[in-house]
């Protein structure tokens, strides 16, 4: 009889836990990029909030890990099969047990770092700027701002191979990278709805085009860069492109953007603005490559760049 009562109490407490968890999750949905998947770091405070609302004491003293195990048994959570290059588990969970409705890689990336921004090839895919198969995905986090030093850091060669960032996991046979970005170079960010249950942060179309010239390898390589500019320029806003270039104030980025505008036979006031701004920057250094990391040998003297 006692065992029956104990079992009944556990069943009732579990039912309450499920109800309270779902209600707490619904309340917190505005804070989450997706209601289909969630990282362990985002899940723990939601569980702790739900525990405080329980009337039964059965699960109030449980650790978050034990509560997660209960919710997995109840098929409310399902650990996604993510492969980490460092052998450490990456804990991201699908919410609800529906294997026919898997979260996409972009959705999982955003859930992994809710404050991050999808960029490079991730953004190209979202904006429909490439027809190439996905080589990798990228999510950017802002680099901590440090006080300026009187000593200028050495300038890296524009032919030096570029890093893709820190590989965090593999999903659907595609590697996903976390990359650290300078806030000054990442200013065009928008929120975009992937579907009714997920909203992501992604670079704007104009920022994405400039990012191709900043880290072409992360964007998928030269062929993807030229494809993206060909399809993206007609859809871009010249005023927004100039606002980014003027704010970033990087002469090599201006030269690269100017070259691409001219290459695609774009005649606009933007070209005149770029040429005018570049008069204030010296050209006493050897020309940089149009695409950093790609050792082009031809020279476009008008833009002080090495080009294909």
PDB file of C-alpha atoms in Angstrom, residues 32-296:
ATOM      1  CA  UNK A  32      15.110  32.155 -26.601  1.00  0.00           C
ATOM      2  CA  UNK A  33      15.958  32.184 -30.312  1.00  0.00           C
ATOM      3  CA  UNK A  34      14.173  28.854 -30.839  1.00  0.00           C
ATOM      4  CA  UNK A  35      11.408  26.925 -29.139  1.00  0.00           C
ATOM      5  CA  UNK A  36      12.494  23.723 -30.913  1.00  0.00           C
ATOM      6  CA  UNK A  37      16.005  23.421 -29.479  1.00  0.00           C
ATOM      7  CA  UNK A  38      17.885  24.809 -26.509  1.00  0.00           C
ATOM      8  CA  UNK A  39      21.423  24.714 -25.136  1.00  0.00           C
ATOM      9  CA  UNK A  40      22.256  23.272 -21.740  1.00  0.00           C
ATOM     10  CA  UNK A  41      23.328  26.731 -20.537  1.00  0.00           C
ATOM     11  CA  UNK A  42      19.928  28.220 -21.466  1.00  0.00           C
ATOM     12  CA  UNK A  43      18.001  25.231 -20.140  1.00  0.00           C
ATOM     13  CA  UNK A  44      19.402  25.217 -16.585  1.00  0.00           C
ATOM     14  CA  UNK A  45      17.951  28.592 -15.432  1.00  0.00           C
ATOM     15  CA  UNK A  46      14.559  27.657 -16.906  1.00  0.00           C
ATOM     16  CA  UNK A  47      14.592  24.409 -14.928  1.00  0.00           C
ATOM     17  CA  UNK A  48      15.581  26.275 -11.762  1.00  0.00           C
ATOM     18  CA  UNK A  49      12.729  28.720 -12.322  1.00  0.00           C
ATOM     19  CA  UNK A  50      10.304  25.825 -12.794  1.00  0.00           C
ATOM     20  CA  UNK A  51      11.504  24.111  -9.598  1.00  0.00           C
ATOM     21  CA  UNK A  52      10.621  27.192  -7.538  1.00  0.00           C
ATOM     22  CA  UNK A  53       7.057  27.047  -8.876  1.00  0.00           C
ATOM     23  CA  UNK A  54       6.481  23.392  -7.899  1.00  0.00           C
ATOM     24  CA  UNK A  55       4.019  22.676  -5.111  1.00  0.00           C
ATOM     25  CA  UNK A  56       5.307  19.145  -4.611  1.00  0.00           C
ATOM     26  CA  UNK A  57       8.650  18.787  -2.880  1.00  0.00           C
ATOM     27  CA  UNK A  58       9.682  15.673  -4.833  1.00  0.00           C
ATOM     28  CA  UNK A  59      11.785  17.462  -7.456  1.00  0.00           C
ATOM     29  CA  UNK A  60      12.604  20.705  -5.661  1.00  0.00           C
ATOM     30  CA  UNK A  61      15.975  19.479  -4.426  1.00  0.00           C
ATOM     31  CA  UNK A  62      16.963  17.692  -7.613  1.00  0.00           C
ATOM     32  CA  UNK A  63      19.938  19.008  -9.534  1.00  0.00           C
ATOM     33  CA  UNK A  64      19.299  20.411 -13.013  1.00  0.00           C
ATOM     34  CA  UNK A  65      21.044  17.360 -14.485  1.00  0.00           C
ATOM     35  CA  UNK A  66      18.630  14.997 -12.709  1.00  0.00           C
ATOM     36  CA  UNK A  67      15.637  17.067 -13.819  1.00  0.00           C
ATOM     37  CA  UNK A  68      16.899  16.922 -17.406  1.00  0.00           C
ATOM     38  CA  UNK A  69      17.076  13.123 -17.121  1.00  0.00           C
ATOM     39  CA  UNK A  70      13.431  13.064 -15.947  1.00  0.00           C
ATOM     40  CA  UNK A  71      12.363  15.297 -18.855  1.00  0.00           C
ATOM     41  CA  UNK A  72      14.293  13.100 -21.295  1.00  0.00           C
ATOM     42  CA  UNK A  73      12.487  10.032 -19.946  1.00  0.00           C
ATOM     43  CA  UNK A  74       9.205  11.889 -20.462  1.00  0.00           C
ATOM     44  CA  UNK A  75      10.303  12.586 -24.070  1.00  0.00           C
ATOM     45  CA  UNK A  76      10.137  16.370 -23.614  1.00  0.00           C
ATOM     46  CA  UNK A  77      13.867  16.702 -24.274  1.00  0.00           C
ATOM     47  CA  UNK A  78      16.100  14.851 -26.693  1.00  0.00           C
ATOM     48  CA  UNK A  79      19.858  15.311 -26.778  1.00  0.00           C
ATOM     49  CA  UNK A  80      21.032  16.155 -30.293  1.00  0.00           C
ATOM     50  CA  UNK A  81      23.817  13.945 -31.685  1.00  0.00           C
ATOM     51  CA  UNK A  82      26.547  16.560 -32.039  1.00  0.00           C
ATOM     52  CA  UNK A  83      30.171  15.613 -32.628  1.00  0.00           C
ATOM     53  CA  UNK A  84      32.782  17.763 -30.899  1.00  0.00           C
ATOM     54  CA  UNK A  85      36.374  17.854 -32.239  1.00  0.00           C
ATOM     55  CA  UNK A  86      37.743  18.028 -28.717  1.00  0.00           C
ATOM     56  CA  UNK A  87      35.825  15.021 -27.480  1.00  0.00           C
ATOM     57  CA  UNK A  88      33.817  17.085 -24.996  1.00  0.00           C
ATOM     58  CA  UNK A  89      30.042  16.686 -25.230  1.00  0.00           C
ATOM     59  CA  UNK A  90      28.079  19.611 -26.680  1.00  0.00           C
ATOM     60  CA  UNK A  91      24.769  19.629 -24.854  1.00  0.00           C
ATOM     61  CA  UNK A  92      21.968  20.950 -27.037  1.00  0.00           C
ATOM     62  CA  UNK A  93      18.483  19.496 -26.763  1.00  0.00           C
ATOM     63  CA  UNK A  94      15.544  19.243 -29.124  1.00  0.00           C
ATOM     64  CA  UNK A  95      12.339  20.234 -27.343  1.00  0.00           C
ATOM     65  CA  UNK A  96       9.617  17.637 -27.795  1.00  0.00           C
ATOM     66  CA  UNK A  97      10.176  14.206 -29.295  1.00  0.00           C
ATOM     67  CA  UNK A  98       9.545  14.693 -32.990  1.00  0.00           C
ATOM     68  CA  UNK A  99      12.297  13.111 -35.041  1.00  0.00           C
ATOM     69  CA  UNK A 100      10.584  14.088 -38.302  1.00  0.00           C
ATOM     70  CA  UNK A 101      11.033  17.767 -37.443  1.00  0.00           C
ATOM     71  CA  UNK A 102      14.747  18.156 -36.799  1.00  0.00           C
ATOM     72  CA  UNK A 103      16.134  21.630 -36.022  1.00  0.00           C
ATOM     73  CA  UNK A 104      18.333  22.939 -38.835  1.00  0.00           C
ATOM     74  CA  UNK A 105      22.054  23.529 -38.377  1.00  0.00           C
ATOM     75  CA  UNK A 106      21.513  27.317 -38.375  1.00  0.00           C
ATOM     76  CA  UNK A 107      18.848  26.956 -35.683  1.00  0.00           C
ATOM     77  CA  UNK A 108      21.155  24.795 -33.570  1.00  0.00           C
ATOM     78  CA  UNK A 109      24.036  27.262 -34.006  1.00  0.00           C
ATOM     79  CA  UNK A 110      21.865  30.133 -32.761  1.00  0.00           C
ATOM     80  CA  UNK A 111      20.643  28.059 -29.820  1.00  0.00           C
ATOM     81  CA  UNK A 112      24.277  27.263 -28.964  1.00  0.00           C
ATOM     82  CA  UNK A 113      25.044  30.984 -28.513  1.00  0.00           C
ATOM     83  CA  UNK A 114      21.779  33.000 -28.404  1.00  0.00           C
ATOM     84  CA  UNK A 115      23.675  36.337 -28.386  1.00  0.00           C
ATOM     85  CA  UNK A 116      25.824  35.341 -31.383  1.00  0.00           C
ATOM     86  CA  UNK A 117      25.333  36.406 -34.988  1.00  0.00           C
ATOM     87  CA  UNK A 118      25.222  34.108 -37.997  1.00  0.00           C
ATOM     88  CA  UNK A 119      27.748  35.325 -40.559  1.00  0.00           C
ATOM     89  CA  UNK A 120      29.950  34.431 -43.538  1.00  0.00           C
ATOM     90  CA  UNK A 121      28.578  31.344 -45.349  1.00  0.00           C
ATOM     91  CA  UNK A 122      25.710  31.034 -42.844  1.00  0.00           C
ATOM     92  CA  UNK A 123      24.534  34.518 -43.842  1.00  0.00           C
ATOM     93  CA  UNK A 124      25.134  33.916 -47.568  1.00  0.00           C
ATOM     94  CA  UNK A 125      22.835  30.904 -47.374  1.00  0.00           C
ATOM     95  CA  UNK A 126      20.152  32.770 -45.446  1.00  0.00           C
ATOM     96  CA  UNK A 127      20.193  35.702 -47.889  1.00  0.00           C
ATOM     97  CA  UNK A 128      20.108  33.354 -50.872  1.00  0.00           C
ATOM     98  CA  UNK A 129      23.410  34.671 -52.249  1.00  0.00           C
ATOM     99  CA  UNK A 130      24.950  31.346 -53.215  1.00  0.00           C
ATOM    100  CA  UNK A 131      24.027  28.124 -54.947  1.00  0.00           C
ATOM    101  CA  UNK A 132      27.060  26.269 -53.595  1.00  0.00           C
ATOM    102  CA  UNK A 133      26.714  23.329 -51.149  1.00  0.00           C
ATOM    103  CA  UNK A 134      27.400  24.240 -47.537  1.00  0.00           C
ATOM    104  CA  UNK A 135      31.110  23.816 -46.650  1.00  0.00           C
ATOM    105  CA  UNK A 136      30.759  25.099 -43.056  1.00  0.00           C
ATOM    106  CA  UNK A 137      28.669  27.359 -40.818  1.00  0.00           C
ATOM    107  CA  UNK A 138      29.796  30.340 -38.761  1.00  0.00           C
ATOM    108  CA  UNK A 139      28.498  32.159 -35.696  1.00  0.00           C
ATOM    109  CA  UNK A 140      30.214  35.363 -34.564  1.00  0.00           C
ATOM    110  CA  UNK A 141      30.732  36.639 -31.042  1.00  0.00           C
ATOM    111  CA  UNK A 142      32.066  40.096 -30.284  1.00  0.00           C
ATOM    112  CA  UNK A 143      35.687  40.236 -29.261  1.00  0.00           C
ATOM    113  CA  UNK A 144      36.211  42.015 -25.896  1.00  0.00           C
ATOM    114  CA  UNK A 145      37.202  45.637 -26.413  1.00  0.00           C
ATOM    115  CA  UNK A 146      40.685  46.323 -25.042  1.00  0.00           C
ATOM    116  CA  UNK A 147      42.361  49.621 -24.384  1.00  0.00           C
ATOM    117  CA  UNK A 148      44.413  50.881 -27.309  1.00  0.00           C
ATOM    118  CA  UNK A 149      48.164  50.484 -27.066  1.00  0.00           C
ATOM    119  CA  UNK A 150      50.842  52.932 -28.150  1.00  0.00           C
ATOM    120  CA  UNK A 151      52.485  50.043 -30.020  1.00  0.00           C
ATOM    121  CA  UNK A 152      50.779  49.172 -33.299  1.00  0.00           C
ATOM    122  CA  UNK A 153      50.334  45.420 -33.832  1.00  0.00           C
ATOM    123  CA  UNK A 154      52.236  43.987 -36.805  1.00  0.00           C
ATOM    124  CA  UNK A 155      50.297  43.893 -40.066  1.00  0.00           C
ATOM    125  CA  UNK A 156      49.694  40.361 -41.323  1.00  0.00           C
ATOM    126  CA  UNK A 157      50.269  39.565 -44.973  1.00  0.00           C
ATOM    127  CA  UNK A 158      47.051  39.504 -46.968  1.00  0.00           C
ATOM    128  CA  UNK A 159      48.329  36.242 -48.538  1.00  0.00           C
ATOM    129  CA  UNK A 160      48.505  34.408 -45.218  1.00  0.00           C
ATOM    130  CA  UNK A 161      45.989  31.516 -45.083  1.00  0.00           C
ATOM    131  CA  UNK A 162      43.007  32.428 -42.938  1.00  0.00           C
ATOM    132  CA  UNK A 163      41.684  30.466 -40.001  1.00  0.00           C
ATOM    133  CA  UNK A 164      38.043  29.392 -40.044  1.00  0.00           C
ATOM    134  CA  UNK A 165      37.694  30.017 -36.303  1.00  0.00           C
ATOM    135  CA  UNK A 166      37.079  27.535 -33.501  1.00  0.00           C
ATOM    136  CA  UNK A 167      35.297  24.368 -34.532  1.00  0.00           C
ATOM    137  CA  UNK A 168      32.584  23.671 -31.952  1.00  0.00           C
ATOM    138  CA  UNK A 169      30.663  20.719 -33.373  1.00  0.00           C
ATOM    139  CA  UNK A 170      29.592  18.884 -36.512  1.00  0.00           C
ATOM    140  CA  UNK A 171      25.942  18.526 -37.480  1.00  0.00           C
ATOM    141  CA  UNK A 172      24.572  16.902 -40.625  1.00  0.00           C
ATOM    142  CA  UNK A 173      28.199  16.324 -41.731  1.00  0.00           C
ATOM    143  CA  UNK A 174      28.854  20.085 -41.748  1.00  0.00           C
ATOM    144  CA  UNK A 175      31.403  21.655 -39.403  1.00  0.00           C
ATOM    145  CA  UNK A 176      30.202  24.609 -37.319  1.00  0.00           C
ATOM    146  CA  UNK A 177      32.627  27.323 -36.228  1.00  0.00           C
ATOM    147  CA  UNK A 178      32.611  30.047 -33.608  1.00  0.00           C
ATOM    148  CA  UNK A 179      34.493  33.158 -34.678  1.00  0.00           C
ATOM    149  CA  UNK A 180      35.590  36.203 -32.702  1.00  0.00           C
ATOM    150  CA  UNK A 181      34.736  39.502 -34.400  1.00  0.00           C
ATOM    151  CA  UNK A 182      35.800  43.089 -33.814  1.00  0.00           C
ATOM    152  CA  UNK A 183      32.612  45.113 -33.070  1.00  0.00           C
ATOM    153  CA  UNK A 184      33.925  47.884 -35.327  1.00  0.00           C
ATOM    154  CA  UNK A 185      33.915  45.508 -38.311  1.00  0.00           C
ATOM    155  CA  UNK A 186      30.550  43.920 -37.532  1.00  0.00           C
ATOM    156  CA  UNK A 187      27.919  46.655 -37.468  1.00  0.00           C
ATOM    157  CA  UNK A 188      25.192  45.425 -39.821  1.00  0.00           C
ATOM    158  CA  UNK A 189      23.046  42.960 -37.840  1.00  0.00           C
ATOM    159  CA  UNK A 190      19.366  42.130 -38.210  1.00  0.00           C
ATOM    160  CA  UNK A 191      16.885  39.675 -36.721  1.00  0.00           C
ATOM    161  CA  UNK A 192      15.323  37.258 -39.178  1.00  0.00           C
ATOM    162  CA  UNK A 193      12.635  34.639 -38.732  1.00  0.00           C
ATOM    163  CA  UNK A 194      13.686  31.200 -39.945  1.00  0.00           C
ATOM    164  CA  UNK A 195      10.199  29.869 -39.273  1.00  0.00           C
ATOM    165  CA  UNK A 196       7.393  30.379 -36.762  1.00  0.00           C
ATOM    166  CA  UNK A 197       9.452  28.820 -33.949  1.00  0.00           C
ATOM    167  CA  UNK A 198      12.874  30.358 -34.544  1.00  0.00           C
ATOM    168  CA  UNK A 199      14.297  33.853 -34.964  1.00  0.00           C
ATOM    169  CA  UNK A 200      18.026  34.308 -35.585  1.00  0.00           C
ATOM    170  CA  UNK A 201      20.539  37.141 -35.546  1.00  0.00           C
ATOM    171  CA  UNK A 202      22.289  37.438 -38.903  1.00  0.00           C
ATOM    172  CA  UNK A 203      24.466  39.960 -40.717  1.00  0.00           C
ATOM    173  CA  UNK A 204      22.556  42.213 -43.102  1.00  0.00           C
ATOM    174  CA  UNK A 205      22.914  41.670 -46.829  1.00  0.00           C
ATOM    175  CA  UNK A 206      25.295  44.636 -47.087  1.00  0.00           C
ATOM    176  CA  UNK A 207      27.432  43.505 -44.132  1.00  0.00           C
ATOM    177  CA  UNK A 208      27.496  39.986 -45.588  1.00  0.00           C
ATOM    178  CA  UNK A 209      28.877  41.268 -48.911  1.00  0.00           C
ATOM    179  CA  UNK A 210      31.624  43.187 -47.113  1.00  0.00           C
ATOM    180  CA  UNK A 211      32.380  40.160 -44.919  1.00  0.00           C
ATOM    181  CA  UNK A 212      33.106  38.179 -48.096  1.00  0.00           C
ATOM    182  CA  UNK A 213      35.980  40.595 -48.737  1.00  0.00           C
ATOM    183  CA  UNK A 214      37.089  40.433 -45.109  1.00  0.00           C
ATOM    184  CA  UNK A 215      37.344  36.630 -44.761  1.00  0.00           C
ATOM    185  CA  UNK A 216      36.718  34.992 -48.131  1.00  0.00           C
ATOM    186  CA  UNK A 217      37.667  31.518 -46.943  1.00  0.00           C
ATOM    187  CA  UNK A 218      34.940  31.641 -44.282  1.00  0.00           C
ATOM    188  CA  UNK A 219      32.542  32.775 -47.011  1.00  0.00           C
ATOM    189  CA  UNK A 220      33.302  29.661 -49.050  1.00  0.00           C
ATOM    190  CA  UNK A 221      36.157  30.835 -51.282  1.00  0.00           C
ATOM    191  CA  UNK A 222      36.656  33.096 -54.331  1.00  0.00           C
ATOM    192  CA  UNK A 223      33.961  31.501 -56.530  1.00  0.00           C
ATOM    193  CA  UNK A 224      31.349  31.999 -53.808  1.00  0.00           C
ATOM    194  CA  UNK A 225      32.498  35.578 -53.168  1.00  0.00           C
ATOM    195  CA  UNK A 226      32.094  36.592 -56.828  1.00  0.00           C
ATOM    196  CA  UNK A 227      28.766  34.754 -57.055  1.00  0.00           C
ATOM    197  CA  UNK A 228      27.493  36.491 -53.912  1.00  0.00           C
ATOM    198  CA  UNK A 229      28.447  39.957 -55.175  1.00  0.00           C
ATOM    199  CA  UNK A 230      26.888  39.274 -58.588  1.00  0.00           C
ATOM    200  CA  UNK A 231      23.560  38.241 -57.048  1.00  0.00           C
ATOM    201  CA  UNK A 232      23.674  40.543 -54.025  1.00  0.00           C
ATOM    202  CA  UNK A 233      24.572  43.900 -55.589  1.00  0.00           C
ATOM    203  CA  UNK A 234      21.221  44.385 -57.384  1.00  0.00           C
ATOM    204  CA  UNK A 235      19.424  43.710 -54.087  1.00  0.00           C
ATOM    205  CA  UNK A 236      21.730  45.811 -51.899  1.00  0.00           C
ATOM    206  CA  UNK A 237      21.233  49.356 -50.678  1.00  0.00           C
ATOM    207  CA  UNK A 238      24.095  51.658 -51.740  1.00  0.00           C
ATOM    208  CA  UNK A 239      23.477  54.032 -48.831  1.00  0.00           C
ATOM    209  CA  UNK A 240      23.750  51.159 -46.337  1.00  0.00           C
ATOM    210  CA  UNK A 241      26.919  49.874 -47.982  1.00  0.00           C
ATOM    211  CA  UNK A 242      28.503  53.317 -47.774  1.00  0.00           C
ATOM    212  CA  UNK A 243      27.371  53.800 -44.154  1.00  0.00           C
ATOM    213  CA  UNK A 244      29.192  50.593 -43.190  1.00  0.00           C
ATOM    214  CA  UNK A 245      32.337  51.451 -45.149  1.00  0.00           C
ATOM    215  CA  UNK A 246      32.398  54.992 -43.778  1.00  0.00           C
ATOM    216  CA  UNK A 247      31.950  53.775 -40.204  1.00  0.00           C
ATOM    217  CA  UNK A 248      34.491  50.935 -40.412  1.00  0.00           C
ATOM    218  CA  UNK A 249      37.073  53.234 -42.030  1.00  0.00           C
ATOM    219  CA  UNK A 250      39.283  50.484 -43.426  1.00  0.00           C
ATOM    220  CA  UNK A 251      40.937  51.665 -46.657  1.00  0.00           C
ATOM    221  CA  UNK A 252      41.653  48.151 -47.930  1.00  0.00           C
ATOM    222  CA  UNK A 253      38.019  47.166 -47.421  1.00  0.00           C
ATOM    223  CA  UNK A 254      36.999  50.312 -49.344  1.00  0.00           C
ATOM    224  CA  UNK A 255      39.381  49.390 -52.174  1.00  0.00           C
ATOM    225  CA  UNK A 256      38.044  45.841 -52.312  1.00  0.00           C
ATOM    226  CA  UNK A 257      34.431  47.034 -52.352  1.00  0.00           C
ATOM    227  CA  UNK A 258      35.263  49.623 -55.020  1.00  0.00           C
ATOM    228  CA  UNK A 259      36.932  47.003 -57.195  1.00  0.00           C
ATOM    229  CA  UNK A 260      33.930  44.667 -56.894  1.00  0.00           C
ATOM    230  CA  UNK A 261      31.514  47.469 -57.764  1.00  0.00           C
ATOM    231  CA  UNK A 262      33.545  48.329 -60.844  1.00  0.00           C
ATOM    232  CA  UNK A 263      34.053  44.648 -61.773  1.00  0.00           C
ATOM    233  CA  UNK A 264      30.290  44.153 -61.797  1.00  0.00           C
ATOM    234  CA  UNK A 265      29.878  47.330 -63.852  1.00  0.00           C
ATOM    235  CA  UNK A 266      27.988  49.193 -61.168  1.00  0.00           C
ATOM    236  CA  UNK A 267      27.765  52.898 -61.885  1.00  0.00           C
ATOM    237  CA  UNK A 268      26.546  54.766 -58.851  1.00  0.00           C
ATOM    238  CA  UNK A 269      27.387  57.590 -56.503  1.00  0.00           C
ATOM    239  CA  UNK A 270      28.820  54.935 -54.169  1.00  0.00           C
ATOM    240  CA  UNK A 271      31.854  54.479 -56.415  1.00  0.00           C
ATOM    241  CA  UNK A 272      32.494  58.232 -56.356  1.00  0.00           C
ATOM    242  CA  UNK A 273      32.148  58.273 -52.550  1.00  0.00           C
ATOM    243  CA  UNK A 274      34.679  55.456 -52.183  1.00  0.00           C
ATOM    244  CA  UNK A 275      37.174  57.080 -54.572  1.00  0.00           C
ATOM    245  CA  UNK A 276      36.839  60.402 -52.762  1.00  0.00           C
ATOM    246  CA  UNK A 277      37.353  58.797 -49.330  1.00  0.00           C
ATOM    247  CA  UNK A 278      40.425  56.861 -50.501  1.00  0.00           C
ATOM    248  CA  UNK A 279      42.238  60.089 -51.436  1.00  0.00           C
ATOM    249  CA  UNK A 280      42.751  60.623 -47.714  1.00  0.00           C
ATOM    250  CA  UNK A 281      44.636  57.322 -47.266  1.00  0.00           C
ATOM    251  CA  UNK A 282      48.280  56.734 -48.292  1.00  0.00           C
ATOM    252  CA  UNK A 283      49.307  54.141 -50.892  1.00  0.00           C
ATOM    253  CA  UNK A 284      52.946  53.828 -49.867  1.00  0.00           C
ATOM    254  CA  UNK A 285      52.568  50.153 -48.865  1.00  0.00           C
ATOM    255  CA  UNK A 286      52.620  47.220 -51.327  1.00  0.00           C
ATOM    256  CA  UNK A 287      49.150  46.444 -52.705  1.00  0.00           C
ATOM    257  CA  UNK A 288      47.068  43.973 -50.710  1.00  0.00           C
ATOM    258  CA  UNK A 289      45.237  41.029 -52.242  1.00  0.00           C
ATOM    259  CA  UNK A 290      41.647  41.606 -53.333  1.00  0.00           C
ATOM    260  CA  UNK A 291      40.708  38.557 -51.265  1.00  0.00           C
ATOM    261  CA  UNK A 292      42.835  38.060 -48.121  1.00  0.00           C
ATOM    262  CA  UNK A 293      44.495  34.661 -48.116  1.00  0.00           C
ATOM    263  CA  UNK A 294      44.426  34.394 -51.923  1.00  0.00           C
ATOM    264  CA  UNK A 295      47.857  35.225 -53.459  1.00  0.00           C
ATOM    265  CA  UNK A 296      46.751  37.029 -56.621  1.00  0.00           C
TER     266      UNK A 296
END
